[in-house]
Short mmCIF file of C-alpha atoms in Angstrom, two decimals:
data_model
loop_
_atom_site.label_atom_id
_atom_site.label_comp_id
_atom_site.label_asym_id
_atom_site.label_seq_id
_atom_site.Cartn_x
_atom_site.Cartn_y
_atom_site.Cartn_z
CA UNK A 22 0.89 6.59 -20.17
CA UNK A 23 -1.29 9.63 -18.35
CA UNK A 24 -3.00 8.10 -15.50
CA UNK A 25 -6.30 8.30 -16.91
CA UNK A 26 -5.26 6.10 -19.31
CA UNK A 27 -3.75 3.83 -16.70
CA UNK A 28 -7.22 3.70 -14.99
CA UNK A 29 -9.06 2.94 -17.82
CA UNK A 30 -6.47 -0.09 -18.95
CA UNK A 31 -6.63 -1.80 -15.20
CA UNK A 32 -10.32 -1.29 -15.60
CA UNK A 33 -10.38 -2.78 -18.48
CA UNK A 34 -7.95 -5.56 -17.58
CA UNK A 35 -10.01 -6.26 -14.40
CA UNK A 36 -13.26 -6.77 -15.21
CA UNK A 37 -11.87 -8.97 -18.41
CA UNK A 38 -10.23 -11.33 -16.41
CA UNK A 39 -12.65 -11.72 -13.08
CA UNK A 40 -16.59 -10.43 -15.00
CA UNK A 41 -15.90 -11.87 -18.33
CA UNK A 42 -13.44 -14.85 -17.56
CA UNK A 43 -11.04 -14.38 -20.29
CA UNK A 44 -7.84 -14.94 -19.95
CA UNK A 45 -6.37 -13.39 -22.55
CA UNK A 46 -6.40 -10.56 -20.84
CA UNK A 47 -3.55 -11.80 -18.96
CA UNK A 48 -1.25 -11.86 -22.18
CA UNK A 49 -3.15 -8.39 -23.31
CA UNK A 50 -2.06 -6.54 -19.90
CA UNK A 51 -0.18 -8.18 -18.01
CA UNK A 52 3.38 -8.41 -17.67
CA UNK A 53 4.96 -11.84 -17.97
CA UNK A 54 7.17 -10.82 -15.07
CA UNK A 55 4.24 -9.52 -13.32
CA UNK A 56 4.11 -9.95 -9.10
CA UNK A 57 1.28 -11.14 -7.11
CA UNK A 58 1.09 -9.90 -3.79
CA UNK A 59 -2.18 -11.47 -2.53
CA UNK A 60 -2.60 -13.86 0.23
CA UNK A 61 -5.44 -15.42 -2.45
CA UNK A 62 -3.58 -16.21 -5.35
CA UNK A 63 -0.13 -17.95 -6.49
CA UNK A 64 2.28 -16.29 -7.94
CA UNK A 65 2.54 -14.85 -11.13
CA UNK A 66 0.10 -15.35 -14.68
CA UNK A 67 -0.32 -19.10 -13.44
CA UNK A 68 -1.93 -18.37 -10.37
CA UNK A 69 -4.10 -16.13 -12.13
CA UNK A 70 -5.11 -18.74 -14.37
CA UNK A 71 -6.07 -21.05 -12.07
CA UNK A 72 -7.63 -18.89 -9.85
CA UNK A 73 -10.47 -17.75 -13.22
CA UNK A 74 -10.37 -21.58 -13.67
CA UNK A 75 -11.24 -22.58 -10.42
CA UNK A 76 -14.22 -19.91 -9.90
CA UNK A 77 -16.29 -19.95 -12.78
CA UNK A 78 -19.42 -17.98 -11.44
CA UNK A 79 -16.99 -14.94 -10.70
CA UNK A 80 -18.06 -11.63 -11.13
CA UNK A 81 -17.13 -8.27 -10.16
CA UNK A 82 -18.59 -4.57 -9.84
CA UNK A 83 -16.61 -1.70 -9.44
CA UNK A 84 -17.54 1.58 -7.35
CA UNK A 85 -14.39 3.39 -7.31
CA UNK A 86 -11.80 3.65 -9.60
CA UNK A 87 -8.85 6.08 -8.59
CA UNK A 88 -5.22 6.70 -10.23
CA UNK A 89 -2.06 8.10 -8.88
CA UNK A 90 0.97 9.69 -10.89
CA UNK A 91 3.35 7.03 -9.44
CA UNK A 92 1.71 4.41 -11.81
CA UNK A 93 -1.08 3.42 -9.53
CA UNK A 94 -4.49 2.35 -9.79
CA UNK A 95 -6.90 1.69 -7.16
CA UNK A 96 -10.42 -0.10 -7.58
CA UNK A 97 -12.76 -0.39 -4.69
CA UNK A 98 -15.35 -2.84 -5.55
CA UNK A 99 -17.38 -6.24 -5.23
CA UNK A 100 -16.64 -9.74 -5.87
CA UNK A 101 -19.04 -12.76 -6.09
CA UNK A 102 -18.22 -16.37 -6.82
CA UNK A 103 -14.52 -15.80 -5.26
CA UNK A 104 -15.73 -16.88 -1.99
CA UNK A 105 -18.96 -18.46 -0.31
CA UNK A 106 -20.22 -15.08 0.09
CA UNK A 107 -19.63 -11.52 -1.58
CA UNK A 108 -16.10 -9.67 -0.74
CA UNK A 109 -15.83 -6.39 -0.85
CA UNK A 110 -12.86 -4.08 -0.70
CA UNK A 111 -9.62 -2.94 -2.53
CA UNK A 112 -7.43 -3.71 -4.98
CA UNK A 113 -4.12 -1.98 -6.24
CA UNK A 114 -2.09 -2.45 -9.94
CA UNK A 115 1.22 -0.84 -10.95
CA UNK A 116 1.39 0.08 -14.13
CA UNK A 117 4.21 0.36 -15.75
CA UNK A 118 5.11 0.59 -19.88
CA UNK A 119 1.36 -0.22 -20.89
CA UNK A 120 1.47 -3.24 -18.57
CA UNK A 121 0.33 -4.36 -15.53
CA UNK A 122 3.34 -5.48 -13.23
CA UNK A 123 2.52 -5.48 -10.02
CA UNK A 124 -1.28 -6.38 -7.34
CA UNK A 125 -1.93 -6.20 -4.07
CA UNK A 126 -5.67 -6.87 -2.68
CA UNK A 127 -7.71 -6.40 0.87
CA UNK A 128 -10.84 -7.91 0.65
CA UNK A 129 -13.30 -8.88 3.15
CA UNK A 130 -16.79 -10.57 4.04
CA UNK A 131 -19.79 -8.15 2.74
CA UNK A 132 -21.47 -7.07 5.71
CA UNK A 133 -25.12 -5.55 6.88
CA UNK A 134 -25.38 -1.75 6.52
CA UNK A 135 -23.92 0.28 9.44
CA UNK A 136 -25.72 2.25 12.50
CA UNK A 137 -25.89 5.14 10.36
CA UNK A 138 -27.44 2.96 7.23
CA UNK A 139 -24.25 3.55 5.16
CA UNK A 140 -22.53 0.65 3.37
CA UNK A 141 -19.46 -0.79 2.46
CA UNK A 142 -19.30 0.84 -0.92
CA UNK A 143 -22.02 3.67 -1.22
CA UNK A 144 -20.84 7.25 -1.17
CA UNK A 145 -19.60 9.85 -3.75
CA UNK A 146 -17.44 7.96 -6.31
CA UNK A 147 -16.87 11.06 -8.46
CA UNK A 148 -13.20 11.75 -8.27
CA UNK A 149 -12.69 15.97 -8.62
CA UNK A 150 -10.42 16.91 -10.65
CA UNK A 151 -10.03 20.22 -9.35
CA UNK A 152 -8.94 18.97 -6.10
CA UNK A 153 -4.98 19.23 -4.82
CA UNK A 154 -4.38 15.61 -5.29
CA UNK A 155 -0.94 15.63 -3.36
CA UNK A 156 -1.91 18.24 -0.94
CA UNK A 157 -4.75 15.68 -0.10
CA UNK A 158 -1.88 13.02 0.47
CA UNK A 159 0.14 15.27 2.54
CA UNK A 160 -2.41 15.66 4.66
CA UNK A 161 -3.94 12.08 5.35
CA UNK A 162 -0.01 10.93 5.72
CA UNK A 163 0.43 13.58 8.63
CA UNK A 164 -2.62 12.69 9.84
CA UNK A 165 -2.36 9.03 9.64
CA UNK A 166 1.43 9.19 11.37
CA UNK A 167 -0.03 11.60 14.55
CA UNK A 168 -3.73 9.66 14.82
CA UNK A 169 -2.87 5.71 13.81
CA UNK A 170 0.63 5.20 14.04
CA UNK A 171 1.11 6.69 17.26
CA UNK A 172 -2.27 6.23 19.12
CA UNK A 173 -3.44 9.68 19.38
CA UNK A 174 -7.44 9.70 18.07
CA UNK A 175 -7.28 12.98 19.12
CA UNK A 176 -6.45 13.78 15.77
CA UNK A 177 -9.98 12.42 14.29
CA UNK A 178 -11.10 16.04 15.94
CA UNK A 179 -7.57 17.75 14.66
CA UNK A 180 -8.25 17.10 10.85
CA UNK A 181 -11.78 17.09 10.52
CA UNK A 182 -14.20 19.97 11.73
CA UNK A 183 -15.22 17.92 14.78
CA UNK A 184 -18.32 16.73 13.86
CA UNK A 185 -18.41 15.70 10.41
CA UNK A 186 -17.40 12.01 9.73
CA UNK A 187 -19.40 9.69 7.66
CA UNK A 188 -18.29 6.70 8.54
CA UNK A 189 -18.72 3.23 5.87
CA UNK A 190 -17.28 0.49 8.71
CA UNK A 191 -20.01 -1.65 9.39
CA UNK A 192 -18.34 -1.60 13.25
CA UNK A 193 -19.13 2.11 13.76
CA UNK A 194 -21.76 5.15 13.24
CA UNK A 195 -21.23 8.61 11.55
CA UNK A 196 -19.36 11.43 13.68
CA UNK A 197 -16.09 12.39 14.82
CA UNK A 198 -16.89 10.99 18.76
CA UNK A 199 -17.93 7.58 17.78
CA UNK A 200 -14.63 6.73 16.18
CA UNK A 201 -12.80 8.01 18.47
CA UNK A 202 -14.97 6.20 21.32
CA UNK A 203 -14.62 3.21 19.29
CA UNK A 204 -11.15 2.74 18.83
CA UNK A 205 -10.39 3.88 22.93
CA UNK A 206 -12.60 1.15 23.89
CA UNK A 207 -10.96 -1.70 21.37
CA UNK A 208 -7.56 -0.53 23.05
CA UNK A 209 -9.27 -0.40 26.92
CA UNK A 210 -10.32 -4.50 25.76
CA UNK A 211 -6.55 -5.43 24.48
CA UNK A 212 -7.70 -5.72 21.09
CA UNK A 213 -6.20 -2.02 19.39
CA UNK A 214 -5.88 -1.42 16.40
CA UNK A 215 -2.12 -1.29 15.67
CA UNK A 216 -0.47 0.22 12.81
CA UNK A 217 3.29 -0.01 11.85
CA UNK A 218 3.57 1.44 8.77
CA UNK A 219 1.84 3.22 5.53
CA UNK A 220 3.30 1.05 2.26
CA UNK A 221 1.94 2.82 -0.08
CA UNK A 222 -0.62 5.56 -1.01
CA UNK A 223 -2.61 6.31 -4.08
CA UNK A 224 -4.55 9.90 -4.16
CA UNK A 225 -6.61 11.08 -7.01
CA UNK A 226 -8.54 14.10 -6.23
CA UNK A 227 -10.10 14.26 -3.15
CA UNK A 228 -9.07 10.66 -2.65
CA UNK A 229 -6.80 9.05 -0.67
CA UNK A 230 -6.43 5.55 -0.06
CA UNK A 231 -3.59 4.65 2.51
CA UNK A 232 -2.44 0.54 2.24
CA UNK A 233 -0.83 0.08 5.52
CA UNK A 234 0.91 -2.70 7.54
CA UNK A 235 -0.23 -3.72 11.46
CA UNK A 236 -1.95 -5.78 14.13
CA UNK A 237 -5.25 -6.32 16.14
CA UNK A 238 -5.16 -8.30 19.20
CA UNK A 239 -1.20 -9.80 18.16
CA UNK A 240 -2.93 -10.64 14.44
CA UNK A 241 -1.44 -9.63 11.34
CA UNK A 242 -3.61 -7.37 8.98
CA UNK A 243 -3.34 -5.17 5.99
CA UNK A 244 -5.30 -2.08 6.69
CA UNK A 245 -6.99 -0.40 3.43
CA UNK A 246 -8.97 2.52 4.08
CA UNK A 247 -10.15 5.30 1.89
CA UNK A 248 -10.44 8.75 2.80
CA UNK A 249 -11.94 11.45 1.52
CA UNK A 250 -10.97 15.30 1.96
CA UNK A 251 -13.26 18.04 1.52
CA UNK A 252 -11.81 21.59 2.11
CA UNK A 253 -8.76 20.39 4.05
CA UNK A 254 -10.81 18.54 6.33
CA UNK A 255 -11.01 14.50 6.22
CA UNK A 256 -14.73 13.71 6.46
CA UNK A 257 -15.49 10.43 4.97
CA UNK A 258 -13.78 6.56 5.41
CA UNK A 259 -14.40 2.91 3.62
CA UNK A 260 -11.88 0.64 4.91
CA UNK A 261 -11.23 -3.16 4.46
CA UNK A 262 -9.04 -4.98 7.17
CA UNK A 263 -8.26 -8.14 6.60
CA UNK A 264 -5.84 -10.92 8.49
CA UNK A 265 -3.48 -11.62 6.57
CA UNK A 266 -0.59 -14.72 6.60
CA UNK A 267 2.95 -14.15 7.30
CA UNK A 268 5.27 -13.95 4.04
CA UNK A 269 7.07 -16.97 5.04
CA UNK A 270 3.45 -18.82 5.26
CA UNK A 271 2.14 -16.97 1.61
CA UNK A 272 1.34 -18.87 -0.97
CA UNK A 273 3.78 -16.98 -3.34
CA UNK A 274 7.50 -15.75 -2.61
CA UNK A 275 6.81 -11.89 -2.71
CA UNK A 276 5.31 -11.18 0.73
CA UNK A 277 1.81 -9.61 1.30
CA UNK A 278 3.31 -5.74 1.20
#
């Protein structure tokens, strides 16, 4: 399957299972061998079951929906019922065969608008399809190993034009010097922002979501942010950083990565 097609069957699959409640979108889609990765849900079909069973004023809008050639699909959306209050954030499917086989989510709390009035979820959602989709990877990777993995926010000024950042964390304002003032200050506290490792990317146009692996303040998070590349230049972030378990404390056998 093209990945446009791939997008519009997790789409499709998605909003099924979690907007309309019906479950036999899980035999429609899904894989019977398919692999839960989330710290929210057992493994497997079952846990999916129960989960649309045990949350039956769930609903979900999507903002984003990108697709990569390796089979997959990101959505960035908006959950109510799952929790007490709205989550936002990411989720990833592998597709594979016509099926879904594989899901991984970061989702977190909905929070007030930033400093600069953005949002967790507003922005351009357009994906361009004239845009160099693996060049954009390239990129974010080489920027993500030099800025994130090893420490260096320098790089915030390196790959974007210096000024230009529009920024969706609630934490922080637009513009290359907050971030960068942000993240030196989290570090001068003892609570950094570490990151180990990317696990996985998905780029689509000028899209590139990284899911990564790390720590703040000795706690275990997943790290899914969203960037966006305009003219070789990264100039916008969404993100979602949640805690999440160990594998040996997840409720399923396949580890959170």
């Amino acid at each position: 399957m093209s990945k446009e097609q791939n997008k519009a069957l997790v789409l499709k699959a998605h909003n099924m299972l979690f907007s309309d409640k019906d479950i036999k979108a899980l035999e429609l889609y899904f894989s019977p061998d398919f692999i839960e990765h989330s710290p929210l849900v057992a493994d497997g079909i079952p846990g999916l079951k129960e989960l649309v069973a045990s949350c039956p004023d769930m609903d979900y809008k999507v903002s984003r929906v990108l697709g990569d050639d390796n089979g997959l699909v990101a959505l960035h959306g908006r959950f109510v019922g799952l929790d007490e209050n709205p989550l936002v954030g990411f989720d990833i499917y592998r597709v594979e065969n016509g099926k879904i086989v594989e899901h991984w989510d970061g989702l977190v709390a909905e929070a007030e608008k930033n400093i600069s009035g953005r949002s967790q979820l507003d922005g351009p959602t357009e994906v361009d399809a004239t845009a160099d989709s693996d060049a954009n990877r390239q990129l974010v990777k080489k920027f993500f190993t030099e800025t994130l993995i090893s420490g260096d926010y320098s790089g915030f000024e390196r790959y974007s034009d210096g000024k230009t950042f529009y920024q969706h964390s609630p934490d922080i304002g637009d513009g290359v010097q907050p971030v960068i003032d942000f993240l030196e200050q989290l570090k001068a506290d003892g609570s950094a922002l570490h990151y180990d490792k990317i696990h996985r990317t998905v780029a689509d146009g000028q899209f590139v979501l990284t899911h990564s692996e790390g720590s703040i303040a000795g706690a275990r998070h997943a790290y899914f942010e969203l960037w966006r590349v305009e003219n070789g230049k990264i100039i916008e972030l969404w993100d979602s950083i949640p805690a999440v378990p160990s594998d040996e404390d997840a409720v399923h056998n396949y580890g959170i990565f």
